[in-house]
């Protein structure tokens, strides 16, 4: 998303449609990349790669489409508390099943 | 949309006024309902608070009767008051009722009533959601209790472990009622939580910074955040269980390779924050009561607030201490053991602060104060036995014995319920304008205090002797003798249970006697400290004639007292009476107060859910009918005008005779958007 | 709204964890590797992603008071959403024919529960969008129109975000 950084600065309150279309294009490209792991074998890189792509897509939608970047910090806090708790608590629970051991 | 319009000064009478969109055919919003309709269609947070409280009290008595039956069964060896099956239903419903239908809604009652008053708001942020929350809770509670007459109540214990919850071991519909009923009350808590959080965040009076907020408001904020994030977890667990029982999935069926521990994890990830959801409101209440009756500010306000928040946060990292005996593996046990011990620190900080608030204060032993001090004492006992459970090796012996039962009853009854009673006595004059009898109140307090110790104290001994919880009989030949005679202590506990019941009965009598008494309470009977006392008893529908501007923590107190230097150092001197403060505040009432009008839809929408739930259990056609009601109510809700544009009120509001129905979405409103 | 979404994180977190725990447990019945049709799912993921774009465009149009474009983009979003749900229904049908019912194995139960919940969220979203179009057409929005569109938009994006996670964790990462 770095190529859009300055763009975002310029359009602080009200990102333009063009900016959204760029974002969508990048997201679509990421999706294509993700899907390509189905045909091309990345070996042991596949899972980390997919996870990274996933979180990039996740935050792109969150910050740009859902304009959390421009929203009140409080809203962000509310959402991140939920997200953080969800990730933390469920990973801990899966750990107790020794889910990641195998 | 109807508004209650208040003219400044001259004409304090509330004048219902019909504004534009009142004439929307079937989606018309009720206009200033009277009689029973004023309650059923209300969106007023105070009326809803009272209804929450009354309903919770009813379920408290119901749950209490269940407890008495349990104690009656255990009063004598090889007793036959209850059959084993009925006994299982009884303890399951006792726990479920007390937790989900009494303590939680009772604290919701206080939150609804006092949160807006304490932060100086006119109502909650989403009044209709508030009404929806109450009706969902009421219908959920009724739905759950209809299981008694529709084939048997749930019988798997309140944490409903698998495989006890499976259709094989619990063939009646009880568990289905339990999952669906809790689902409904869960939605109630969720909408309530969102509503109250937004209220605290957005609707504080001018000058009321977060750090000037009363501790009760703070604790409720933490509780609502816990609810917001804990409820969805139990929702998942309940859905999985429902799908297993009703649609043949096998999420917790070991035979099909499932892991029943999954239920335990999901349940306790919800369940441990739930414990703090039960206790923190009571902490908030006594943090209001103690300073008032010790005539001192709360010692270390910031510490109390932050340790409350810390408890809320750490509460998420300790759930597996409920599962030490389930074979989690040594690493998990050690981690959760340590995190559990950590949580004792903020709790200890609070107890210290309360004690130091009392230290050197001019104590005024009202009933509310008695209950508050009782809370500290009993909660400390429960807290100390809690630390012994945190130590995993000790806990392995204590798990599922009466020692655990003793612990959580000291915490929930001693800490939670006693605190709620402190709140009832403290705020009764505020809510109803009449003070509860202190004489009866003292009797009520001492009977409950002694009763709690008689009932739950001996359970420590019973537990250490190995009496398992949920055991339907204790055989005579196993009772032992001497000090550790199980029969003796069981009888003491049963006597204690009836002592508590007598205390509660006195409370009920007190309520009825007070209601018939004509004597009105003083404006400020306790010489209180916070904003809710800066309005009449009971408060007007719009709460405050003028929203006060807040300058300090304990605003009301600071308006009444001033520090003066004297020979013995700084002393407090009274500069104004409560009446003066009120007169000063109300000299300049706000013009144009608009309150939301009543609405039909919350109760209709809430009614749809138990219909769907009955359908899931008995006949899916019923579910479809329920879904149609739900859809219809949702559209009614959305299309009903929720907020009329500011320009419809200020300045001069249109005369009542001019209601163009299509004014609401007109270009005028469009123009204001840009 | 953000609070509700924060709360939803824990709901989907729970479902995803259940699936992750159980995805390997299919005991001889068809497992993830046998049934998943990645190309099909990729297309529907793409569709949902594009619906997020149209949603953003709708929100922007609403902010600019452009009623016509707001309705247009909202309808487009609803259409793409329905397409996604349609794809999911088709996928479920195929799975069922391949012998993977809801109760077949733990894998299937948790899979259908997870994606089913998501599908219901999308369907509710589609209904909200269509209702919104209807209400805007008849000029019956109560409150601020742009804000209402934005709230629905937040919900819609959240549903998309959840799918991003599900798509990766459930479909792409090999069990």
PDB file of N, CA and C in Angstrom, chain B residues 410 467 492 583 589:
ATOM      1  N   UNK B 410     -19.400 -17.318  48.522  1.00  0.00           N
ATOM      2  CA  UNK B 410     -18.899 -16.164  49.271  1.00  0.00           C
ATOM      3  C   UNK B 410     -18.676 -14.990  48.333  1.00  0.00           C
ATOM      4  N   UNK B 467     -16.758 -33.852  50.318  1.00  0.00           N
ATOM      5  CA  UNK B 467     -18.125 -33.972  49.799  1.00  0.00           C
ATOM      6  C   UNK B 467     -18.191 -33.329  48.421  1.00  0.00           C
ATOM      7  N   UNK B 492     -26.213 -27.411  59.470  1.00  0.00           N
ATOM      8  CA  UNK B 492     -25.933 -25.993  59.744  1.00  0.00           C
ATOM      9  C   UNK B 492     -26.141 -25.185  58.459  1.00  0.00           C
ATOM     10  N   UNK B 583     -31.857  24.580  43.707  1.00  0.00           N
ATOM     11  CA  UNK B 583     -32.485  25.829  43.282  1.00  0.00           C
ATOM     12  C   UNK B 583     -31.552  26.584  42.349  1.00  0.00           C
ATOM     13  N   UNK B 589     -33.212  26.725  33.637  1.00  0.00           N
ATOM     14  CA  UNK B 589     -33.425  25.431  32.975  1.00  0.00           C
ATOM     15  C   UNK B 589     -33.180  25.503  31.475  1.00  0.00           C
TER      16      UNK B 589
END
